[in-house]
Coordinates of C-alpha atoms and ligand atoms in Angstrom, one line a residue:
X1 CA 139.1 41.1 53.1
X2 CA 136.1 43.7 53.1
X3 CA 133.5 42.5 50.8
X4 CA 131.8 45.4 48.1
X5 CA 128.5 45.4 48.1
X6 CA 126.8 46.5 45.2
X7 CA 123.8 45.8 46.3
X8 CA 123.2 48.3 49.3
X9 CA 125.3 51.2 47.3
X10 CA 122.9 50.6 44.1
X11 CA 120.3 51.3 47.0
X12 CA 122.2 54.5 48.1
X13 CA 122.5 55.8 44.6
X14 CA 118.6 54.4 43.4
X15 CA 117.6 57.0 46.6
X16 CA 120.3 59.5 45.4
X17 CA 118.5 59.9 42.0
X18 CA 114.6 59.7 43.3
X19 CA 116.2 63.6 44.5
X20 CA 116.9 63.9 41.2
X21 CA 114.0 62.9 39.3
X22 CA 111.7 65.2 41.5
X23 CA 114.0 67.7 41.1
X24 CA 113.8 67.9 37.4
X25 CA 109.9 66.8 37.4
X26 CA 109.6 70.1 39.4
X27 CA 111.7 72.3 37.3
X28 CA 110.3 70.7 33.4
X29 CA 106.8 69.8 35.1
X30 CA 107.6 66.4 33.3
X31 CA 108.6 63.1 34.7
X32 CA 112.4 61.6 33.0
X33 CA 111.2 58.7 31.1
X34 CA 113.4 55.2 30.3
X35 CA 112.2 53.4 26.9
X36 CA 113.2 49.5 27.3
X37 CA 112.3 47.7 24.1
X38 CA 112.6 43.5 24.8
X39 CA 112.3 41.7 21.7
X40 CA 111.4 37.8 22.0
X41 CA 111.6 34.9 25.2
X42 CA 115.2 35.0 26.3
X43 CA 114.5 34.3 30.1
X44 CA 117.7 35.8 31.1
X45 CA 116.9 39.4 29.3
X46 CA 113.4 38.8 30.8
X47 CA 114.8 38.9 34.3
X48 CA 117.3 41.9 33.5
X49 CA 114.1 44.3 32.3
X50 CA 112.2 43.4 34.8
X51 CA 114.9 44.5 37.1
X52 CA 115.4 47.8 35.1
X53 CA 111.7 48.5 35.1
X54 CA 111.5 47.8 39.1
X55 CA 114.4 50.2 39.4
X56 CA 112.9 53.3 37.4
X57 CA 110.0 53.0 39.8
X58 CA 112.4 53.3 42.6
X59 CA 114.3 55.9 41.2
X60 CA 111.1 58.0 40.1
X61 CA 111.8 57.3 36.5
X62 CA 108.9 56.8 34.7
X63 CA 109.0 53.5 32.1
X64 CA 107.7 52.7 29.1
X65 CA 108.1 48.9 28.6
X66 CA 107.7 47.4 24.8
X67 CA 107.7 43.7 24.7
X68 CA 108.1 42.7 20.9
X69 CA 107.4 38.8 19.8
X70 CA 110.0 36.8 18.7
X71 CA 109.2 36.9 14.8
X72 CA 109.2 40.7 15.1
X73 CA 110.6 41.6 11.8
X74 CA 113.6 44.0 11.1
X75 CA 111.3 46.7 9.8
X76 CA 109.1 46.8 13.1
X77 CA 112.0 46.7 15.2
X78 CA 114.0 49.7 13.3
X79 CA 110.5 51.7 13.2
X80 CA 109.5 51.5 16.9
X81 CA 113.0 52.6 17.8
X82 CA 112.9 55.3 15.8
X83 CA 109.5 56.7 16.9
X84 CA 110.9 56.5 20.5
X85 CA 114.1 58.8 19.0
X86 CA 111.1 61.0 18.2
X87 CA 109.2 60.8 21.7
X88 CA 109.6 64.2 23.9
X89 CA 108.5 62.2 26.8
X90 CA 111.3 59.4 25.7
X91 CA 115.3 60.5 27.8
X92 CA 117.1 57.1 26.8
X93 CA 116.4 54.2 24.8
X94 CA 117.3 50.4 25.6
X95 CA 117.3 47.8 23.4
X96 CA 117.8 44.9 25.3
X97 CA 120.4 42.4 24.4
X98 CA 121.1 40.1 23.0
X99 CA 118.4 40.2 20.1
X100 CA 116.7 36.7 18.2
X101 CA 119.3 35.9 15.7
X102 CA 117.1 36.6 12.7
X103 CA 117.8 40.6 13.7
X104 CA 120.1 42.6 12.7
X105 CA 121.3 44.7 16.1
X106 CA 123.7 47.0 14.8
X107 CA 121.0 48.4 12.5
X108 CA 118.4 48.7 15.6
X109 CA 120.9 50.1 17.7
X110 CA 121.6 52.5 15.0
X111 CA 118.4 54.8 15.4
X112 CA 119.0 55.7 18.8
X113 CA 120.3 58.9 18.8
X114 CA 123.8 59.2 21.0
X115 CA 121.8 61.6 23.7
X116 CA 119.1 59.1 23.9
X117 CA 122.1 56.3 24.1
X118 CA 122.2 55.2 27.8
X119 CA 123.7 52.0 27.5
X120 CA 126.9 54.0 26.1
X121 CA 127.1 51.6 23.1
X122 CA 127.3 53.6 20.2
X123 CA 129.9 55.0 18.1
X124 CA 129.7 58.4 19.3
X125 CA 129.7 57.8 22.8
X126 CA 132.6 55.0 23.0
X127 CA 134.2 57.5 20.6
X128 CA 134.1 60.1 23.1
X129 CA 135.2 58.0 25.9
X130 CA 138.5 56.5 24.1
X131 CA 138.7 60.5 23.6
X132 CA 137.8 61.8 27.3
X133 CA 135.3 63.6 26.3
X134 CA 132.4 63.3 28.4
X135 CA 129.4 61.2 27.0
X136 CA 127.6 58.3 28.3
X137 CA 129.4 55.7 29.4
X138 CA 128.4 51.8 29.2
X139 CA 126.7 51.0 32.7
X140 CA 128.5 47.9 33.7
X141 CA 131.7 49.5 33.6
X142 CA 130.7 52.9 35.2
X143 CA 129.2 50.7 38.0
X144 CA 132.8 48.9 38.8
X145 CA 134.3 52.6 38.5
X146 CA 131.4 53.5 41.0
X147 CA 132.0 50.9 43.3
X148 CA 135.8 51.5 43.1
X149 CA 135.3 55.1 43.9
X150 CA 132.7 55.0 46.5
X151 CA 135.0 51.9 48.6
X152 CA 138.3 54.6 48.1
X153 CA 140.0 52.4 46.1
X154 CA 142.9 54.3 44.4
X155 CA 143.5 53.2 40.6
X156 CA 146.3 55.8 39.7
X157 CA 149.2 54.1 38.7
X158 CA 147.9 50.8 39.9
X159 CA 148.1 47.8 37.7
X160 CA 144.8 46.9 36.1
X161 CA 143.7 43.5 34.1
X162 CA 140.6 43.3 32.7
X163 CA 139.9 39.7 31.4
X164 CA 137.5 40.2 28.3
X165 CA 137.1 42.4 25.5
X166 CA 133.6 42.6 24.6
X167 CA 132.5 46.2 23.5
X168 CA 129.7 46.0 26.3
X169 CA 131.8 45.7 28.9
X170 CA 135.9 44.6 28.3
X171 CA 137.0 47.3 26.1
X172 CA 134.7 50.5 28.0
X173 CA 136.5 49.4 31.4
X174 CA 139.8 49.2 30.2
X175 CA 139.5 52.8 28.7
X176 CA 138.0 53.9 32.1
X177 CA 140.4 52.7 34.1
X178 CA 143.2 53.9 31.4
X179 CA 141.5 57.4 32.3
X180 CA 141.6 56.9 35.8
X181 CA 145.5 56.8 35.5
X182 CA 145.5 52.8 36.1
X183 CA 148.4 50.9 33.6
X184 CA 146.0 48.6 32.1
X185 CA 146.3 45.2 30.8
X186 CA 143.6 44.0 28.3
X187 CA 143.4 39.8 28.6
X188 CA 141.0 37.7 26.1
X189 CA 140.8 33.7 24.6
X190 CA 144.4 34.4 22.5
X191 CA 146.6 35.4 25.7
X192 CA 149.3 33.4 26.1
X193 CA 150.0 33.0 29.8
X194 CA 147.1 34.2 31.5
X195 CA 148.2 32.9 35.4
X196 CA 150.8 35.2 35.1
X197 CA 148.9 38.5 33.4
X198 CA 146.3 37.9 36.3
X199 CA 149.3 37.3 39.2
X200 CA 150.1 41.6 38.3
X201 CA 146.5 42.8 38.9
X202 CA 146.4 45.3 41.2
X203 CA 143.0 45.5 40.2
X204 CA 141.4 42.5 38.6
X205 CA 138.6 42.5 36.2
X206 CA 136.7 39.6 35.2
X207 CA 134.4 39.5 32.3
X208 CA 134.9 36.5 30.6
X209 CA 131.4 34.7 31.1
X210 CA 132.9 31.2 32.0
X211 CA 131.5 30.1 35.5
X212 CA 134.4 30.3 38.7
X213 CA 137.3 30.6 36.1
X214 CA 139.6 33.1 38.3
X215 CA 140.9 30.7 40.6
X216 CA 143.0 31.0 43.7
X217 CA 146.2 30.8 41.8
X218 CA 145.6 33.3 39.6
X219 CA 145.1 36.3 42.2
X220 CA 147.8 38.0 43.7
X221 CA 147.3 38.2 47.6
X222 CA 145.5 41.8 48.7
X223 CA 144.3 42.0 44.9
X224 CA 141.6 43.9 44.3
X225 CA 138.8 41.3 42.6
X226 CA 135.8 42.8 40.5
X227 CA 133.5 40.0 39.3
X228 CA 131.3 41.1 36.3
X229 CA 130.3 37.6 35.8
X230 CA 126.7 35.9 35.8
X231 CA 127.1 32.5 35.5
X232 CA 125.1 29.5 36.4
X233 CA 127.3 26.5 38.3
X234 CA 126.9 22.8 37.7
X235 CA 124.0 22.6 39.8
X236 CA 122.3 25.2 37.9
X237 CA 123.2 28.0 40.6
X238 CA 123.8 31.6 39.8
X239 CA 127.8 32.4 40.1
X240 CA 130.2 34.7 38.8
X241 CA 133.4 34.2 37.1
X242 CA 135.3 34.2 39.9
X243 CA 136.0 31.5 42.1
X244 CA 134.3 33.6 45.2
X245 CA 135.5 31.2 48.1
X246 CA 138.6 30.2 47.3
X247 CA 139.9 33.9 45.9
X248 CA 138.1 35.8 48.6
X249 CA 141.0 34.2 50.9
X250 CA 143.6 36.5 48.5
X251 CA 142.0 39.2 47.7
X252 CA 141.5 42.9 49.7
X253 CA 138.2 43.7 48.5
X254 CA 136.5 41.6 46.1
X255 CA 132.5 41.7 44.7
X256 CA 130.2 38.6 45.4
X257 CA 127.6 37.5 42.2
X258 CA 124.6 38.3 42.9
X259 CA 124.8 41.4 45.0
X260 CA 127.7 42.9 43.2
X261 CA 128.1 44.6 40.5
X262 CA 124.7 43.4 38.8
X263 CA 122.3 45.6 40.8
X264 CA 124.9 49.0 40.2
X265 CA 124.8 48.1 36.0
X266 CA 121.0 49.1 36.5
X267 CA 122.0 52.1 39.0
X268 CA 124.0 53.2 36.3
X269 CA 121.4 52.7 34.0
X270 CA 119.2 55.0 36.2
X271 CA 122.1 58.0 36.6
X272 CA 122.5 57.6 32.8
X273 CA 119.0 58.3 32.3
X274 CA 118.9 61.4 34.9
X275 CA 121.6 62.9 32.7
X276 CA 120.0 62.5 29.8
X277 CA 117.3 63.9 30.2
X278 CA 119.0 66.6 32.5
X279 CA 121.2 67.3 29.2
X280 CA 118.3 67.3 26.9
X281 CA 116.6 70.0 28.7
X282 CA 119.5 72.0 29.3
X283 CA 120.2 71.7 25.3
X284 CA 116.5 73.6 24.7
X285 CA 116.8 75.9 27.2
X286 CA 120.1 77.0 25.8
Ligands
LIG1 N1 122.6 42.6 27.7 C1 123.5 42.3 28.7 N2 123.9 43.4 29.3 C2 123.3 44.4 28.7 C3 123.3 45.9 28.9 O1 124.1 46.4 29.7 N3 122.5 46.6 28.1 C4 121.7 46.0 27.1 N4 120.9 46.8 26.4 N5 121.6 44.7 27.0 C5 122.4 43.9 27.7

């Protein structure tokens, strides 16, 4: 069993990108700047912008944090994003999710442009992947594809299940994989026999957000396991979706929560950013 770990090739790529950034800061005489709006006290959210913001500083991304109170109405929300759409100095926008209930998201999420779009989330951009058309794609994800690429791990004609079909991250890695040439199997609450879906993975994708719920008997042996999960155990510890010591056993390669794929979603994040603004500039200069 080799274990993936996310956690040094987020490093790898975080260094990869510092090139990057001082290579554009050198060519625009500007620095590429990340927008991350946080709106209210979910201490989860809290922990993930932090992260982000830590990252851009080791990426040589320059951030521009705007923490919103919880009663922050509609209106407010709607016009800061859209005066960041309008910000030269501004290469993506991230509203972080999820928002308080009283807010409408899709309407947010709706005036960020699609090249200012780094989480991949909008219409145009998961548009253009179901199309193969290149765009920006959702960072978890592009991470897992990252990982799978940078450990050699073939996908063509391999047999894929992804458990989960959320637009964030379900539905974006099955097209991915579906454009890596994988035969993809899409699994969710209303699948009948979900043992046996699992038992053909090839390549097994969990993102169902229910704490250790791949078990043992669900993995085929010398599967490849991908744990998207972030889950808290019964004693309150952080865990994946996948039961990590038990499935390890099976599986050829798997990824461990934390260390996995949580510190790539923000490398992703980061290389989304650099093409941004990369594209941006390139669109002017044209
Ligand atoms: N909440 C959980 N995951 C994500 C993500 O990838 N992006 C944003 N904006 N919010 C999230």
């Amino acid at each position: 069993m080799t274990l993936i770990d996310g956690k040094a090739t987020a490093a790898e790529i975080r260094a990869e990108l510092k090139t990057r950034s001082s290579a554009f800061e050198e060519k625009y005489g500007r620095k590429i700047g990340l927008a991350v709006v946080l709106i209210g006290e979910d201490p989860a959210s809290k922990v993930y912008v932090r992260n982000k913001i830590k990252g851009c500083e080791e990426a040589g991304i320059r951030s521009f944090a705007h923490y919103l109170p919880e009663n922050t109405s509609q209106t407010q929300a709607e016009e800061l994003v859209a005066t960041l759409a309008e910000d030269e100095n501004v290469h993506g926008i991230l509203v972080q999710l999820p928002l308080p209930k009283h807010l409408e998201a899709e309407r947010i999420l709706a005036k960020i442009p699609a090249a200012k779009d780094v989480d991949g989330f909008c219409a145009e951009n998961i548009g253009k992947l179901a199309l193969r058309e290149s765009g920006t794609v959702a960072c978890t994800p592009l991470g897992v594809m990252e990982l799978l690429k940078r450990y050699h791990i073939p996908t063509a004609g391999k047999n894929a299940v992804v458990v989960g079909r959320s637009n964030i991250v379900g539905r974006p890695m099955a097209l991915l994989l579906l454009n890596a040439d994988a035969t993809v199997t899409i699994c969710h609450s209303r699948t009948r026999d979900l043992k046996a879906e699992c038992l053909r993975a090839d390549i097994l994708v969990a993102a169902i957000g229910k704490p250790k719920f791949i078990t043992e008997d669900m993995v085929k042996d010398g599967a490849v396991v991908i744990d998207v999960g972030m889950d808290r155990d019964e004693n309150g510890k952080l865990c994946g979706d996948v039961d990590f010591e038990k499935v390890s056993g099976k599986a050829s390669y798997i990824t461990p929560v934390p260390g996995g794929i949580g510190p790539m979603t923000i490398a992703m994040l980061l290389s989304n950013t650099c093409e941004a603004a990369e594209r941006s500039m390139e669109k002017k200069n044209q």
